Coordinates of C-alpha atoms and ligand atoms in Angstrom, one line a residue:
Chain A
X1 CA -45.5 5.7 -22.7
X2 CA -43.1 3.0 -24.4
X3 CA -43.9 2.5 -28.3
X4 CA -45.7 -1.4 -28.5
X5 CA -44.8 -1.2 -32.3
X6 CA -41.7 -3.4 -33.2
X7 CA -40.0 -1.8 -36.3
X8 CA -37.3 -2.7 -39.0
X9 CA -35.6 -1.2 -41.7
X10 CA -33.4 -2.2 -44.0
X11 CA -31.9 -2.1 -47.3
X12 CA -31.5 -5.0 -50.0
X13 CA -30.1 -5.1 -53.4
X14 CA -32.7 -6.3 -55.3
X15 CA -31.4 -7.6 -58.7
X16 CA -29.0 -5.4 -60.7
X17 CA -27.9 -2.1 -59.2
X18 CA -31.7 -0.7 -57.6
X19 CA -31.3 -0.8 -53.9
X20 CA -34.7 -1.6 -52.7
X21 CA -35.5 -0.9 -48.9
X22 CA -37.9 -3.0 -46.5
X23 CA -39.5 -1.5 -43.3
X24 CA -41.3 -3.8 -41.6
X25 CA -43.7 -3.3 -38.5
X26 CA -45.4 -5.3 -36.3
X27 CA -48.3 -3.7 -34.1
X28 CA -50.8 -5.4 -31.4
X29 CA -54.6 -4.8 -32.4
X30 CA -55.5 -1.6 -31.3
X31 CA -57.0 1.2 -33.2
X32 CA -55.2 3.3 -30.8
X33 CA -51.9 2.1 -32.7
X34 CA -52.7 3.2 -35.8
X35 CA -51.6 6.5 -36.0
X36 CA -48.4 6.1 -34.6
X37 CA -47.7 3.4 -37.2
X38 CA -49.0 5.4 -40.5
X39 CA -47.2 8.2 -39.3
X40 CA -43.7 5.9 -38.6
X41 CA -44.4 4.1 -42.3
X42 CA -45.3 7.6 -44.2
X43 CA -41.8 8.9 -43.1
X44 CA -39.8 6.1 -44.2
X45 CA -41.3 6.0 -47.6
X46 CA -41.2 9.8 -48.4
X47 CA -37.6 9.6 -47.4
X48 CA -36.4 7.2 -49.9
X49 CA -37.5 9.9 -52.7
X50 CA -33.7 10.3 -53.5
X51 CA -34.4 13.3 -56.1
X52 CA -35.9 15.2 -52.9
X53 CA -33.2 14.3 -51.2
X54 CA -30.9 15.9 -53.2
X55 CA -32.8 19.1 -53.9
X56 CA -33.0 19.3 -50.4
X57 CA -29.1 19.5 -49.9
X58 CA -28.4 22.1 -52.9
X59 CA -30.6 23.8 -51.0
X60 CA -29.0 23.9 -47.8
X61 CA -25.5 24.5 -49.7
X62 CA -27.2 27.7 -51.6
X63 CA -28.9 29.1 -48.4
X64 CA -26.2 28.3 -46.1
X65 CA -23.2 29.9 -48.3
X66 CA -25.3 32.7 -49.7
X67 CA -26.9 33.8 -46.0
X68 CA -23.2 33.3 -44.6
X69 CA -21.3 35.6 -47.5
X70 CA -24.0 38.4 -46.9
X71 CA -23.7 38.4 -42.9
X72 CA -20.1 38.4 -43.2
X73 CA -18.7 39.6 -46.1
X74 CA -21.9 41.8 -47.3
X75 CA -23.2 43.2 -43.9
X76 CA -19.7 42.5 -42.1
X77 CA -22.0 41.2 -39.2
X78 CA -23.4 44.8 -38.5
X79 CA -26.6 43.4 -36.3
X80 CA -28.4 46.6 -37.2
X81 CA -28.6 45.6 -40.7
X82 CA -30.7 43.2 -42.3
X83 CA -30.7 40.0 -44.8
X84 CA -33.4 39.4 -46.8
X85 CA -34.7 36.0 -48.3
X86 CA -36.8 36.0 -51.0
X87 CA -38.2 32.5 -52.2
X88 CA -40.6 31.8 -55.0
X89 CA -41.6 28.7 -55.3
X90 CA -43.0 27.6 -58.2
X91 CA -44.0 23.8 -59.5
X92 CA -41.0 23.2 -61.6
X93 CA -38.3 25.2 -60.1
X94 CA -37.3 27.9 -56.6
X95 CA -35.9 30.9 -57.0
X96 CA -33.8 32.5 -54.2
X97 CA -33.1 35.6 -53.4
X98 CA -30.8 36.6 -50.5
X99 CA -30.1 40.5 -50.5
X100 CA -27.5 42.1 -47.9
X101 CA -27.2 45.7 -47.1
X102 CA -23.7 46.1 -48.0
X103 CA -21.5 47.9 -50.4
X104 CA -21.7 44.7 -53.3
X105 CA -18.6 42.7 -55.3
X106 CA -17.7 42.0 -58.4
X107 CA -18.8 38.2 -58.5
X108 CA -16.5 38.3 -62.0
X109 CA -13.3 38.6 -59.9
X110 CA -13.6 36.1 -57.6
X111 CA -11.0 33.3 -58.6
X112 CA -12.0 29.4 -58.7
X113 CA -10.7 28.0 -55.7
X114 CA -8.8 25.1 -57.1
X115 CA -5.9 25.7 -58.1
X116 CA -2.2 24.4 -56.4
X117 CA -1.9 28.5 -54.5
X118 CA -5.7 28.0 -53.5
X119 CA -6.7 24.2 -52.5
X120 CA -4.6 25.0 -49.5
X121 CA -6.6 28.4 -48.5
X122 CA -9.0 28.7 -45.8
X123 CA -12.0 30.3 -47.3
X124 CA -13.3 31.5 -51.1
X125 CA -15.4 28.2 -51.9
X126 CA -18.5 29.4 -50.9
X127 CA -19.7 30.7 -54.5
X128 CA -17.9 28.1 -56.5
X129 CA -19.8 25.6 -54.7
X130 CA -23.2 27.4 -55.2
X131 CA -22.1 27.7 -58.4
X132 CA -21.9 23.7 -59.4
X133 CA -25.0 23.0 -57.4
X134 CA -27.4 25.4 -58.3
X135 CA -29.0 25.3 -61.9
X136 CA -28.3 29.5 -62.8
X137 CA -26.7 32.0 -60.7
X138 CA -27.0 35.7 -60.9
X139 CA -26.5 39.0 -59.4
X140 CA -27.8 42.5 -59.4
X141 CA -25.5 45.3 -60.9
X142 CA -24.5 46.7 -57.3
X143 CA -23.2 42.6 -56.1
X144 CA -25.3 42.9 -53.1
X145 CA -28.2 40.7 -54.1
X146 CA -27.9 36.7 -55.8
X147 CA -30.2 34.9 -56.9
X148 CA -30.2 31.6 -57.2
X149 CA -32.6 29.1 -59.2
X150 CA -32.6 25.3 -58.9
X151 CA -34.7 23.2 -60.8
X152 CA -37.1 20.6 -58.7
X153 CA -36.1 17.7 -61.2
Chain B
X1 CA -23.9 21.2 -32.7
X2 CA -21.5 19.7 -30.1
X3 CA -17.9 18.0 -31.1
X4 CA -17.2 14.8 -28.8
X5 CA -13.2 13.9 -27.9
X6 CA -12.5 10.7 -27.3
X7 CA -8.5 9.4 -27.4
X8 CA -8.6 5.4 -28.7
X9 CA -5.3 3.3 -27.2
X10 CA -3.1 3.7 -30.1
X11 CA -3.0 7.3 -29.4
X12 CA -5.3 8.8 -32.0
X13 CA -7.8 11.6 -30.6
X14 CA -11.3 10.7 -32.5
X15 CA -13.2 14.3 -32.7
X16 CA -17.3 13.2 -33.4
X17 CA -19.1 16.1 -34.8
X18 CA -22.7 16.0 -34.1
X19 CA -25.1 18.4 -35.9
X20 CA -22.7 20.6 -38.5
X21 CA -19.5 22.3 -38.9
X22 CA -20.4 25.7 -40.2
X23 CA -19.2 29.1 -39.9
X24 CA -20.9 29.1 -36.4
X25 CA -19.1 26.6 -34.7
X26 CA -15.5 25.9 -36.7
X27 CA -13.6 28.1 -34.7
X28 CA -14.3 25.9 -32.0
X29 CA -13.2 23.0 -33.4
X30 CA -9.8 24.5 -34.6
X31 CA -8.9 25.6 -30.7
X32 CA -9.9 22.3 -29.6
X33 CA -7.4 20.5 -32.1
X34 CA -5.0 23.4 -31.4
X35 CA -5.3 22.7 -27.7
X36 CA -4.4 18.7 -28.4
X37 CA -1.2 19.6 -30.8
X38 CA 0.0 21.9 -27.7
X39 CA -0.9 18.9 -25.0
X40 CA 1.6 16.6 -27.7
X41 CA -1.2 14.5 -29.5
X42 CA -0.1 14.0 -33.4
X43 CA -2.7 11.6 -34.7
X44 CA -6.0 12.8 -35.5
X45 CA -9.6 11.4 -36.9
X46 CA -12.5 13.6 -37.1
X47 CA -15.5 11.1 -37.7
X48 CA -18.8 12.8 -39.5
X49 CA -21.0 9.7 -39.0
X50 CA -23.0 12.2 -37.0
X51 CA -22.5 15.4 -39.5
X52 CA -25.7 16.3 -41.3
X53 CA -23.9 19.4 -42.9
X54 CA -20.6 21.1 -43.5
X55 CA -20.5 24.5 -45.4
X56 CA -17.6 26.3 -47.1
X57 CA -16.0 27.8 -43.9
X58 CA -15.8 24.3 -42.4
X59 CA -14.4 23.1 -45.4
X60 CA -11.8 26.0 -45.0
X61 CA -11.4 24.9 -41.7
X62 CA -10.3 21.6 -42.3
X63 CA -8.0 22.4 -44.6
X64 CA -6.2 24.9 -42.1
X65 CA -6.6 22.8 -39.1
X66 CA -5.1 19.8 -41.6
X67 CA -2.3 22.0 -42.5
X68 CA -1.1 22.6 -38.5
X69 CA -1.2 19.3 -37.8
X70 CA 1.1 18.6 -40.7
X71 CA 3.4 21.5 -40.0
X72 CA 3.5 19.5 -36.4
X73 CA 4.7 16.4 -38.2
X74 CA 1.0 15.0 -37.3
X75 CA -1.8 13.7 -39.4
X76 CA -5.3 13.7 -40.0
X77 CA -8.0 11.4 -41.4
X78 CA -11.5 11.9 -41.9
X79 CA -14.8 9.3 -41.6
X80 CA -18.0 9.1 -42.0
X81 CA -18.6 11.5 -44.8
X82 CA -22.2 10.7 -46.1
X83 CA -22.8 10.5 -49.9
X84 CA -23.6 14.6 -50.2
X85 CA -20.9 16.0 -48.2
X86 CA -18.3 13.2 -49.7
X87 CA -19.7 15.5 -53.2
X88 CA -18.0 18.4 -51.4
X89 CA -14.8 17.6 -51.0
X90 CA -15.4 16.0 -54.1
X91 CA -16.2 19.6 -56.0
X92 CA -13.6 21.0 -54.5
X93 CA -10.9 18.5 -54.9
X94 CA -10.4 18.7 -51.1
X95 CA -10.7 14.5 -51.9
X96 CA -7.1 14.8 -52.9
X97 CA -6.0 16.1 -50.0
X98 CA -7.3 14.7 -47.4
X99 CA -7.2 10.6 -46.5
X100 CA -11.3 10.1 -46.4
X101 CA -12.4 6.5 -44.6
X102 CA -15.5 5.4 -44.9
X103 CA -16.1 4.8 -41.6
X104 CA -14.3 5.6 -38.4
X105 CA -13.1 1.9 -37.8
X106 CA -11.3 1.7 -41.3
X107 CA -9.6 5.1 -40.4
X108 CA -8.3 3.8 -37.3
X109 CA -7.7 0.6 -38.5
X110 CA -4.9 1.8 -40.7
X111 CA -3.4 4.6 -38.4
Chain C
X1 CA -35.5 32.7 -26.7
X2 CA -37.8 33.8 -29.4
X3 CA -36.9 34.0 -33.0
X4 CA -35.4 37.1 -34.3
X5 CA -36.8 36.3 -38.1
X6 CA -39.6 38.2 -39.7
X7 CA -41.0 35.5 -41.8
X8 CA -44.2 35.3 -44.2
X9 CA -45.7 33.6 -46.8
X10 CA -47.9 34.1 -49.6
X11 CA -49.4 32.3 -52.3
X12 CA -49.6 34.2 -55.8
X13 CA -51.5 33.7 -59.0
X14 CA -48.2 34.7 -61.5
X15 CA -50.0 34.6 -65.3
X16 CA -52.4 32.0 -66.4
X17 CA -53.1 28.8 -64.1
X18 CA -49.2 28.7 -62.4
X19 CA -49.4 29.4 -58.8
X20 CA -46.1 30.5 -57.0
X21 CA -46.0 31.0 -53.7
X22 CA -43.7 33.5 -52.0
X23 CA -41.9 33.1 -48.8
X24 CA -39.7 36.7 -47.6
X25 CA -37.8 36.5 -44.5
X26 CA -35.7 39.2 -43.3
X27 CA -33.2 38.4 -40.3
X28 CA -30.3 40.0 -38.6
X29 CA -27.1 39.8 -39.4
X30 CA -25.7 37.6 -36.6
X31 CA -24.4 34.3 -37.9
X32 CA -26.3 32.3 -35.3
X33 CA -29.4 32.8 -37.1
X34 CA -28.4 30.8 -40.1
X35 CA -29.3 27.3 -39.2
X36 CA -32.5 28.4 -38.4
X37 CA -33.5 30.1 -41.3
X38 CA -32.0 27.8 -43.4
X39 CA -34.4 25.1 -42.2
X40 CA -37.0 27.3 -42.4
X41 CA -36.8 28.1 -45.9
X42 CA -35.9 24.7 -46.8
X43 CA -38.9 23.2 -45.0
X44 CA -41.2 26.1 -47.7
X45 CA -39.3 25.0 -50.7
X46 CA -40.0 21.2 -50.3
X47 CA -43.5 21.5 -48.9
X48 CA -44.2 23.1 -52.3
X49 CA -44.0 19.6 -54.2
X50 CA -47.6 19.1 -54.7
X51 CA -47.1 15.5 -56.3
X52 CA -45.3 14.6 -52.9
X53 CA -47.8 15.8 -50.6
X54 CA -50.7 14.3 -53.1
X55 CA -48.7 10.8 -52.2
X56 CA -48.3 11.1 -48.3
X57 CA -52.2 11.3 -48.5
X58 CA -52.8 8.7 -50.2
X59 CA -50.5 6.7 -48.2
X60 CA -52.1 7.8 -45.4
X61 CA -55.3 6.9 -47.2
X62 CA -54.0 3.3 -48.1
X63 CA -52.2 2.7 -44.1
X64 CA -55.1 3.6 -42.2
X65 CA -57.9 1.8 -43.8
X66 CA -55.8 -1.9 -44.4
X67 CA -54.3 -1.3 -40.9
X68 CA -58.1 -0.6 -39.3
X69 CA -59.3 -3.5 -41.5
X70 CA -56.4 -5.7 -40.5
X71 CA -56.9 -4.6 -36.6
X72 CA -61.0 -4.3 -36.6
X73 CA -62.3 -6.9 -39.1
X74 CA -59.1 -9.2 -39.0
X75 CA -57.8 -9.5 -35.8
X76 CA -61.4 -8.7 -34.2
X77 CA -59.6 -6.3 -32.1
X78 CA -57.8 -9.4 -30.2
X79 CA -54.8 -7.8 -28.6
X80 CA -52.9 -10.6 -28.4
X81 CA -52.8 -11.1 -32.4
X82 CA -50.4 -9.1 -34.5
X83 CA -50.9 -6.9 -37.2
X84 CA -47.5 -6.9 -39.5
X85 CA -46.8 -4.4 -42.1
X86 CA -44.4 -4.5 -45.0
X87 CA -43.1 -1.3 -47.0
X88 CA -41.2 -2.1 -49.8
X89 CA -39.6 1.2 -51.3
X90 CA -37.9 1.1 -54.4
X91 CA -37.1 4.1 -56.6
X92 CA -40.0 4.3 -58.8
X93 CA -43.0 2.7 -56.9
X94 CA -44.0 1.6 -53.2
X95 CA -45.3 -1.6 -52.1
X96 CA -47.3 -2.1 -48.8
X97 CA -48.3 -5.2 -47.3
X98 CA -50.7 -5.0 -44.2
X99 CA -51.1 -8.6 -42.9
X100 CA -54.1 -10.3 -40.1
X101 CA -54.0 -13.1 -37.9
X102 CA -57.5 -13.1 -39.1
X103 CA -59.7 -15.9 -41.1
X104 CA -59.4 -13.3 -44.1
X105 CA -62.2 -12.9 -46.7
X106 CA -63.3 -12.7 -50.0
X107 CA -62.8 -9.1 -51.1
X108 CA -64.7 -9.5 -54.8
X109 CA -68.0 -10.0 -52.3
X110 CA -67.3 -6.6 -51.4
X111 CA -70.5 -4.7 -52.3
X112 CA -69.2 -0.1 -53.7
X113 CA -70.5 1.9 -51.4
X114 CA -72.2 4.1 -53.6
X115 CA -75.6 3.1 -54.6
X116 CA -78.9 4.4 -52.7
X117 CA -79.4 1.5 -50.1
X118 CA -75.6 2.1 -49.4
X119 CA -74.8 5.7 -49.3
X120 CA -76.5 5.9 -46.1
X121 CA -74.4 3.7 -44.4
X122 CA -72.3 3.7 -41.3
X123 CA -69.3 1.6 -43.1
X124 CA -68.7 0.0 -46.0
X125 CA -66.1 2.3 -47.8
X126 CA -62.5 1.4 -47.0
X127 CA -61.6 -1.1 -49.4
X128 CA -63.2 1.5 -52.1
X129 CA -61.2 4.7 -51.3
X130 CA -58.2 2.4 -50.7
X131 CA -58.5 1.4 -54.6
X132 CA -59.6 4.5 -55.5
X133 CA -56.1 6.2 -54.1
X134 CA -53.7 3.7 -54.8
X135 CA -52.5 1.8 -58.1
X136 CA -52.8 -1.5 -57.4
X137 CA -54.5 -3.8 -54.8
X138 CA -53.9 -7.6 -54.9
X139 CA -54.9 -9.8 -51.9
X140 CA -53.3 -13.3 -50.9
X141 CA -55.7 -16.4 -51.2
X142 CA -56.8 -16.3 -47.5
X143 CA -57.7 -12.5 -47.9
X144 CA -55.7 -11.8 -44.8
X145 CA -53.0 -10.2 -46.4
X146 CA -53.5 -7.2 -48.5
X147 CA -50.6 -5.6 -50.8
X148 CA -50.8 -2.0 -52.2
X149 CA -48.6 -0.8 -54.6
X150 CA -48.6 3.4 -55.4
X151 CA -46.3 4.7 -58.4
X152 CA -44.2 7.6 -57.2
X153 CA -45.7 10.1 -59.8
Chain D
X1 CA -56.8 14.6 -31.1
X2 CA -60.0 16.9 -29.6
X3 CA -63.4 18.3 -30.8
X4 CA -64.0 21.9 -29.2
X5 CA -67.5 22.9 -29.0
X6 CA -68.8 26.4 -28.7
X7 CA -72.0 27.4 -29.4
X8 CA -72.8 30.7 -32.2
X9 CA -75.6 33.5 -30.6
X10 CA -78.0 32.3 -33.5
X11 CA -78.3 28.7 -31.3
X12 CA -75.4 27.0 -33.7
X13 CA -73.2 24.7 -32.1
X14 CA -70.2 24.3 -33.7
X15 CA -67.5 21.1 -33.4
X16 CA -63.8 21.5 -34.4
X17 CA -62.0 18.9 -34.9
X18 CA -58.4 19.1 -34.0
X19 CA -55.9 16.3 -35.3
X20 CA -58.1 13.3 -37.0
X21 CA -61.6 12.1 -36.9
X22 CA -61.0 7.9 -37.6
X23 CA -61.8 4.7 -36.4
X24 CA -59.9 5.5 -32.7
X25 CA -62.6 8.7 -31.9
X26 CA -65.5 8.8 -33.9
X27 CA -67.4 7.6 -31.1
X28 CA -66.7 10.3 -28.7
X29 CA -67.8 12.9 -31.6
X30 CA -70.9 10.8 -32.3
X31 CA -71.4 11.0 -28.1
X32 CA -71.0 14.7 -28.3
X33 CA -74.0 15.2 -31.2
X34 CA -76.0 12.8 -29.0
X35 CA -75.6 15.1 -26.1
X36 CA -76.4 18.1 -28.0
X37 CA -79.7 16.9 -29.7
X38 CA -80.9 15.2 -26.5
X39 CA -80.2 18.6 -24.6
X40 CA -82.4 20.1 -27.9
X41 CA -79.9 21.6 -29.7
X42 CA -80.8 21.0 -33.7
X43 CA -78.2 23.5 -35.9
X44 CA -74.6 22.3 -36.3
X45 CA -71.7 23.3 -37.9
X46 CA -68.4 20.4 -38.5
X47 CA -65.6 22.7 -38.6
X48 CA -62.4 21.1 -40.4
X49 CA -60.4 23.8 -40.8
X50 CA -58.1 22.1 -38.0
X51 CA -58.3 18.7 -39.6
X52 CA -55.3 16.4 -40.7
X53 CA -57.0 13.3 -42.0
X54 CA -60.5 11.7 -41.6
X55 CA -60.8 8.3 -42.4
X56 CA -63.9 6.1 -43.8
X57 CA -65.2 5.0 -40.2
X58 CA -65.0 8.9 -39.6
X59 CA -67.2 9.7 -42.8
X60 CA -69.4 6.7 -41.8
X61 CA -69.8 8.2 -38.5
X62 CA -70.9 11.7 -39.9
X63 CA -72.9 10.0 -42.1
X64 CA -74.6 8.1 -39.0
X65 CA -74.9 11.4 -37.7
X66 CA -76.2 13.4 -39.9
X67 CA -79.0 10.8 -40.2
X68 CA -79.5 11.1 -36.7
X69 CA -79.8 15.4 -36.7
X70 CA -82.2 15.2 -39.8
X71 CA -85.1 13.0 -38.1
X72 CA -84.7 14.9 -35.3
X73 CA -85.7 17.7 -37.4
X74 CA -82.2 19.4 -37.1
X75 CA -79.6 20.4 -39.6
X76 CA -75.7 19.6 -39.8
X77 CA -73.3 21.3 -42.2
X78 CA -69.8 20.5 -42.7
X79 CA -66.5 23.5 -43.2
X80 CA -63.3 23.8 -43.9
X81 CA -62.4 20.7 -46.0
X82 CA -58.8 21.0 -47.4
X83 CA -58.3 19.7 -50.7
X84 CA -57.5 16.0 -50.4
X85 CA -60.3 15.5 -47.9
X86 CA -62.7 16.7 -49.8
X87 CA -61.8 14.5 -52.2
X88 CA -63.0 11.8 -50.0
X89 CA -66.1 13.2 -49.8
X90 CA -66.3 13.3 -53.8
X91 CA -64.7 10.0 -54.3
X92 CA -67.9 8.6 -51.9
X93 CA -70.4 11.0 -53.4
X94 CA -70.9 12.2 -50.2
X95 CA -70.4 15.7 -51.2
X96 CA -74.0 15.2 -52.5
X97 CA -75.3 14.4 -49.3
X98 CA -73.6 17.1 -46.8
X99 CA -73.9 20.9 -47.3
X100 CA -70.3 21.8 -47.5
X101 CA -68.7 25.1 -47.1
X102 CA -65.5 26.8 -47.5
X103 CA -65.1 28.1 -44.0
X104 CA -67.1 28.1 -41.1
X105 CA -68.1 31.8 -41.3
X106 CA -69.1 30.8 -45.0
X107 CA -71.7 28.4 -43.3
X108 CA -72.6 30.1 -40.5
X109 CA -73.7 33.4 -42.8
X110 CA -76.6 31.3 -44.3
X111 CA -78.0 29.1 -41.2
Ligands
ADP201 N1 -22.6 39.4 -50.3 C1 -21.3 39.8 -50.5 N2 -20.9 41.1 -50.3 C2 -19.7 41.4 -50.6 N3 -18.7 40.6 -51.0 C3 -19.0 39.3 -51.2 C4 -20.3 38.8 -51.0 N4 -20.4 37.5 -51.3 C5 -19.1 37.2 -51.7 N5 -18.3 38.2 -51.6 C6 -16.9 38.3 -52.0 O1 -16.6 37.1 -52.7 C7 -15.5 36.4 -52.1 C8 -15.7 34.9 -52.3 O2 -16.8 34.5 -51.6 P1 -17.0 32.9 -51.3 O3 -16.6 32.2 -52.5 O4 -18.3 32.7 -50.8 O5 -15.9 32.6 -50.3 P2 -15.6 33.2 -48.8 O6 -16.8 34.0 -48.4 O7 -15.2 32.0 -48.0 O8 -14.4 34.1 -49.0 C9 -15.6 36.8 -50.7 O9 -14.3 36.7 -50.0 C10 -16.0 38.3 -50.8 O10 -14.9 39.1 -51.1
ADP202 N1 -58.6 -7.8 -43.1 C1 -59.9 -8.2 -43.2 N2 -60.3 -9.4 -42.7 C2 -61.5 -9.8 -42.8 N3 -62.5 -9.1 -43.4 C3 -62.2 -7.9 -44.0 C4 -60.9 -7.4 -43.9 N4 -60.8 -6.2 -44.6 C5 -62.1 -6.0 -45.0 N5 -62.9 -7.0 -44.7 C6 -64.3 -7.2 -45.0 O1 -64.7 -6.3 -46.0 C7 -65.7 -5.4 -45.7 C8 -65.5 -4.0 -46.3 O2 -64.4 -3.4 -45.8 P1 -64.2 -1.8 -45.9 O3 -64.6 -1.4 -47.3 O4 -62.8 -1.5 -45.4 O5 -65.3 -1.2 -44.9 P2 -65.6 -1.4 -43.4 O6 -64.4 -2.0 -42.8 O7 -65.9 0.0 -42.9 O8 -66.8 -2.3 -43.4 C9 -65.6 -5.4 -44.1 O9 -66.9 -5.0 -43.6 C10 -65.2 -6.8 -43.9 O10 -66.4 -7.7 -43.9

């Protein structure tokens, strides 16, 4: 079944620097419409919540680089072992913990990867950038287990 | 995650990554722009319109694959970075090394 | 293919009045897993916002009754007349415009739906829950055009 | 968008609804109760617990209904209410006029 709804979006500067966006929609009369449409306009205007937005990418940086370094580096992609999340979510910030079942690192002596020997490397920028997008960092003593707290504003 | 090739009539091989580049799938790129510096191709665009993530190891990758290319007197541009992953390269001062477009067109337009 | 993560989730009363829920997730250590179960997370973390899912209902709340107005009461349910809708998204605040084809009416003849003769009734309380969820309703003159406005927080 | 029906050993039938109860299937709900009594069934249990969203023509219709069951000498209760729609049925006051539980077993314990 073809949608009948007939849909725009689009964004406008409206006055100085607040970007204001229009959807419009344009549906025949039938109740049998409506939930399609409330569910098409819902989306757009959750998405334009641009601090959710960006919690929702520090998010995917912390999970992505933390789950990667403990599969690789932690658990050196031994399938037998396991990584575990732990995510508490509370009303003004998320705390996660990703715990691997390797032998730990010093988090302390892991050089920043910008400097002229390191900008050109392949890898070592997966903390650094946890680092500047999260809101605290921290590890247990054995360097096997972060955690990692954002705030939700 | 899937990486489109397309080669534009000025020569330049446009790679389209659709989905991520992450430390699942880099590898792949890098043989696939391997494989096009061994067939002779020397001008490059990788265009992210399509990217909705890139993680540290595909950061790394770049950088490597960027530095091949070079060491094959070829060169590289990236497009399409949205606002978030631009922050990346941005964090990492990977901006400085790299000739970021906004969008593909303007990368070619200049190559 | 079935998913190789253990997942759960469970809601906790931490201290006095601040509920935190817990999500644990405990996956192999294969590098193909990661997307997955950094969606997964990701969708627990934002779904957590209470103020955000308190504002999809009552945009739900404020979409389906002016559409079903619009479509029922405006537009009589003619197929051939249009319903058009209008979202106006700006940082702060949303704006929604639901629009009829209709003769409109005068909504301050409206009778609340809430005394003795009316509780009993089989309709009679859209307009009512519609300013009850949302922070502003304004009509046009013709009262075929009805303009919603809900604050963010 | 579906209401299952099954019927308890103590003669209550109960109706989930699945997805919505609005302006596009209130009628078929409202058929369904119709059925019931006609066929002499007089105990029944709304279970919600499955619900998204209920809009006013779909508390006007259990409203119509419930009207319906009590001069027939019958009985409806209502279950499973998440937080925002029971909040329409406070905003409406018509949590005074429905006996409203927390789940269905919660209701079905006292019938
Ligand atoms: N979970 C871990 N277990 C062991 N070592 C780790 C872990 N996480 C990070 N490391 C160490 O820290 C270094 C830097 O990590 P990172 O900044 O994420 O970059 P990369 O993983 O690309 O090298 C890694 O090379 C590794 O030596
Ligand atoms: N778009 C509209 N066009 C014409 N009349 C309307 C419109 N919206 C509402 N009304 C009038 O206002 C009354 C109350 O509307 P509402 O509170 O939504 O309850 P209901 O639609 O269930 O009667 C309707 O019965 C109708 O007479």
């Amino acid at each position: 079944m073809t949608s009948p709804l007939r849909f725009c979006v689009r964004r406008s500067a409206a006055g100085a620097g607040t970007a204001v966006t229009i959807v419009t929609l344009s549906i025949p009369s039938d109740i049998a419409c409506i939930e399609e449409a409330v569910a098409l306009v819902i989306r757009h205007c959750l998405a334009g919540d641009e601090s959710r937005e960006r919690l929702r990418f520090r998010l995917q940086v912390a999970l992505s680089e933390a789950l990667a370094n403990a599969i690789v580096r932690g658990n050196r992609e031994d399938r037998t072992k396991q990584v575990n999340v732990r995510a508490e979510l509370a009303p003004e910030q998320i705390r996660l913990h990703v715990t691997d079942e390797g032998a730990g690192f010093d988090p302390r002596r892991v050089p920043e990867p910008l400097g002229p020997d390191r900008i050109l490397g392949g890898d070592g920028r997966g903390l650094f950038l946890i680092r500047r997008l999260v809101d605290a960092v921290e590890f247990n003593d054995q360097g096997n287990s972060i955690c990692m707290i954002l705030l939700r504003r | 995650m899937s990486f489109t090739q397309s080669r534009q009539e000025s020569g330049v091989v446009v790679f389209r990554v659709d989905g991520q580049l992450v430390v699942g799938n880099r590898l792949e790129l890098k043989d696939l722009i391997q494989g096009a510096l061994t067939a002779g191709d020397r001008k490059f665009l990788l265009d992210f319109s399509h990217t909705g993530y890139i993680d540290s190891s595909g950061l790394g990758a770049l950088v490597t694959i960027a530095r091949q290319v070079r060491e094959r007197g070829g060169e590289m541009r990236l497009a399409g970075l949205n606002d978030d992953l631009r922050s990346l390269f941005e964090l990492t001062k990977l901006d400085t090394l790299f000739s970021i477009a906004d969008s593909a067109a303007q990368a070619l337009a200049g190559f």
